[in-house]
Amino acid sequence: MRAITNFLSLVSLLLFSSQEGHASPAEVSKRQSTSQYCNPETQICYLEYSWGPTAPVLRVAIPDSASTGANFQTLLQIVSPSTYGWVGFSWGGGMTLNPLAVVWPNGNGATVSSRWATGRTLPQAYSSATYRTIAAENNGTHWTVETVCSGCSQWNGGRLSTTGVNTFAWAVSESPVSQPSNPSSGFQIHDNIGMFSASLEQGKVPQATFDQYVQGAQ
Ligand code: HEM
Ligand SMILES: *[C@@H]1O[C@H](CO)[C@@H](O)[C@H](O)[C@H]1NC(C)=O
């Protein structure tokens, strides 16, 4: 198992190492790589995306009975190297006019901030989407947060498709936020941004399993 893991790390290093660094969204979209990740302990399967071996990993899951245009909960997991001060995820594929999750480490845990941007300046608090943290940890090399969103499946002007392709976006900064324990904290502009498109098929979880997972953590 160890050998396989090392081999896979080597393969991903070879595949992605030349693609590290800053790039425009157009360039970034060329190096997109989505797959499915299933946690054997929780049996939750996610659509997984990352843009390189030293980049954060973004994972999204939804209940399998969710339908386009309805309200349903969405699960977001981010595993980030400690080098990042904050990681942002856009449910609608761009910075403006869609729900944003901005996440950063806070002591041994993490803070999840629901935001919305009308322009390309510091996004403001967005109360139509709320997040509940299911798990968070910070072990010195990585920080991880898993959070469930109510209100991210549709918004004024957009919605997730449960059957078709969605475009998501991300932004990261290596600068820490100014007040880590405050969800309304200010923070500096991103150092890198990008987008990716994928169906949520690989992140569909049986509704009962999904409900048990997100509610069991309450
Ligand atoms: C202080 C906070 C922020 C400032 C001042 C800011 C500013 C900007 C500016 C000026 C651009 C266009 C220029 C460029 O391509 O770099 C941009 C693009 C972008 N930003 Fe931000 N941003 C902030 C926070 C965020 C956050 C929190 C997210 C995601 C959660 C985000 C996601 C994006 C994305 C995906 C793009 C490229 C696509 C697009 O323009 O919609 N930004 N941002
Ligand atoms: C820290 O967490 C990351 C992400 O879960 C994991 O890959 C890594 O092995 C952990 N490191 C230690 C020292 O526990």
mmCIF file of N, CA, C and O in Angstrom, residues 19 23-34 49-51 93 167-170 192-197:
data_model
loop_
_atom_site.group_PDB
_atom_site.id
_atom_site.type_symbol
_atom_site.label_atom_id
_atom_site.label_comp_id
_atom_site.label_asym_id
_atom_site.label_seq_id
_atom_site.Cartn_x
_atom_site.Cartn_y
_atom_site.Cartn_z
ATOM 1 N N GLN A 19 3.130 22.303 -13.659
ATOM 2 C CA GLN A 19 1.968 23.163 -13.820
ATOM 3 C C GLN A 19 1.694 23.999 -12.576
ATOM 4 O O GLN A 19 0.702 24.684 -12.491
ATOM 5 N N ALA A 23 -1.339 31.476 -12.549
ATOM 6 C CA ALA A 23 -1.790 31.403 -13.933
ATOM 7 C C ALA A 23 -3.124 32.108 -14.057
ATOM 8 O O ALA A 23 -3.811 32.333 -13.072
ATOM 9 N N SER A 24 -3.485 32.480 -15.244
ATOM 10 C CA SER A 24 -4.795 33.089 -15.459
ATOM 11 C C SER A 24 -5.852 31.990 -15.406
ATOM 12 O O SER A 24 -5.537 30.821 -15.564
ATOM 13 N N PRO A 25 -7.127 32.339 -15.149
ATOM 14 C CA PRO A 25 -8.167 31.311 -15.121
ATOM 15 C C PRO A 25 -8.182 30.457 -16.382
ATOM 16 O O PRO A 25 -8.404 29.255 -16.312
ATOM 17 N N ALA A 26 -7.936 31.052 -17.531
ATOM 18 C CA ALA A 26 -7.962 30.279 -18.778
ATOM 19 C C ALA A 26 -6.889 29.198 -18.761
ATOM 20 O O ALA A 26 -7.142 28.058 -19.125
ATOM 21 N N GLU A 27 -5.696 29.562 -18.287
ATOM 22 C CA GLU A 27 -4.632 28.564 -18.214
ATOM 23 C C GLU A 27 -4.951 27.499 -17.172
ATOM 24 O O GLU A 27 -4.720 26.328 -17.379
ATOM 25 N N VAL A 28 -5.496 27.974 -16.044
ATOM 26 C CA VAL A 28 -5.782 27.048 -14.960
ATOM 27 C C VAL A 28 -6.784 25.997 -15.399
ATOM 28 O O VAL A 28 -6.643 24.824 -15.089
ATOM 29 N N SER A 29 -7.786 26.414 -16.171
ATOM 30 C CA SER A 29 -8.820 25.452 -16.535
ATOM 31 C C SER A 29 -8.256 24.310 -17.371
ATOM 32 O O SER A 29 -8.803 23.227 -17.383
ATOM 33 N N LYS A 30 -7.130 24.539 -18.027
ATOM 34 C CA LYS A 30 -6.528 23.466 -18.838
ATOM 35 C C LYS A 30 -5.926 22.361 -17.987
ATOM 36 O O LYS A 30 -5.760 21.250 -18.437
ATOM 37 N N ARG A 31 -5.557 22.725 -16.756
ATOM 38 C CA ARG A 31 -4.898 21.701 -15.946
ATOM 39 C C ARG A 31 -5.873 21.107 -14.938
ATOM 40 O O ARG A 31 -5.477 20.560 -13.931
ATOM 41 N N GLN A 32 -7.141 21.244 -15.196
ATOM 42 C CA GLN A 32 -8.089 20.740 -14.222
ATOM 43 C C GLN A 32 -8.062 19.232 -14.157
ATOM 44 O O GLN A 32 -7.793 18.548 -15.137
ATOM 45 N N SER A 33 -8.300 18.732 -12.987
ATOM 46 C CA SER A 33 -8.258 17.304 -12.776
ATOM 47 C C SER A 33 -9.274 16.956 -11.700
ATOM 48 O O SER A 33 -9.065 17.266 -10.535
ATOM 49 N N THR A 34 -10.399 16.377 -12.099
ATOM 50 C CA THR A 34 -11.388 15.960 -11.108
ATOM 51 C C THR A 34 -11.413 14.445 -11.045
ATOM 52 O O THR A 34 -11.083 13.758 -12.009
ATOM 53 N N TYR A 49 -11.262 17.698 -6.512
ATOM 54 C CA TYR A 49 -10.480 18.515 -7.451
ATOM 55 C C TYR A 49 -9.248 19.066 -6.751
ATOM 56 O O TYR A 49 -9.308 19.461 -5.583
ATOM 57 N N SER A 50 -8.144 19.097 -7.476
ATOM 58 C CA SER A 50 -6.981 19.838 -7.014
ATOM 59 C C SER A 50 -6.192 20.264 -8.231
ATOM 60 O O SER A 50 -6.407 19.737 -9.323
ATOM 61 N N TRP A 51 -5.314 21.229 -8.082
ATOM 62 C CA TRP A 51 -4.559 21.678 -9.246
ATOM 63 C C TRP A 51 -3.073 21.394 -9.116
ATOM 64 O O TRP A 51 -2.283 21.888 -9.909
ATOM 65 N N GLY A 93 -18.743 29.339 -9.944
ATOM 66 C CA GLY A 93 -17.761 29.415 -11.030
ATOM 67 C C GLY A 93 -17.077 30.745 -11.236
ATOM 68 O O GLY A 93 -16.340 30.905 -12.212
ATOM 69 N N THR A 167 -19.795 24.662 -13.206
ATOM 70 C CA THR A 167 -18.482 25.299 -13.112
ATOM 71 C C THR A 167 -18.317 25.858 -11.711
ATOM 72 O O THR A 167 -19.200 26.567 -11.211
ATOM 73 N N PHE A 168 -17.226 25.478 -11.084
ATOM 74 C CA PHE A 168 -16.870 25.974 -9.761
ATOM 75 C C PHE A 168 -15.613 26.836 -9.902
ATOM 76 O O PHE A 168 -14.975 26.822 -10.962
ATOM 77 N N ALA A 169 -15.267 27.557 -8.852
ATOM 78 C CA ALA A 169 -14.018 28.327 -8.889
ATOM 79 C C ALA A 169 -13.385 28.308 -7.513
ATOM 80 O O ALA A 169 -14.039 27.970 -6.514
ATOM 81 N N TRP A 170 -12.128 28.668 -7.488
ATOM 82 C CA TRP A 170 -11.401 28.695 -6.211
ATOM 83 C C TRP A 170 -10.443 29.876 -6.206
ATOM 84 O O TRP A 170 -10.095 30.426 -7.252
ATOM 85 N N ASN A 192 -3.683 33.270 -6.100
ATOM 86 C CA ASN A 192 -3.920 32.382 -7.235
ATOM 87 C C ASN A 192 -5.417 32.094 -7.316
ATOM 88 O O ASN A 192 -6.091 32.033 -6.287
ATOM 89 N N ILE A 193 -5.927 31.968 -8.508
ATOM 90 C CA ILE A 193 -7.353 31.715 -8.734
ATOM 91 C C ILE A 193 -7.512 30.732 -9.880
ATOM 92 O O ILE A 193 -6.606 30.584 -10.709
ATOM 93 N N GLY A 194 -8.657 30.079 -9.945
ATOM 94 C CA GLY A 194 -8.923 29.179 -11.071
ATOM 95 C C GLY A 194 -10.345 28.670 -11.033
ATOM 96 O O GLY A 194 -11.116 28.991 -10.122
ATOM 97 N N MET A 195 -10.676 27.900 -12.047
ATOM 98 C CA MET A 195 -12.019 27.349 -12.181
ATOM 99 C C MET A 195 -11.909 25.894 -12.592
ATOM 100 O O MET A 195 -10.884 25.488 -13.137
ATOM 101 N N PHE A 196 -12.971 25.160 -12.375
ATOM 102 C CA PHE A 196 -13.042 23.813 -12.936
ATOM 103 C C PHE A 196 -14.504 23.467 -13.165
ATOM 104 O O PHE A 196 -15.393 24.015 -12.514
ATOM 105 N N SER A 197 -14.725 22.588 -14.109
ATOM 106 C CA SER A 197 -16.088 22.180 -14.448
ATOM 107 C C SER A 197 -16.223 20.685 -14.265
ATOM 108 O O SER A 197 -15.317 19.933 -14.630
#
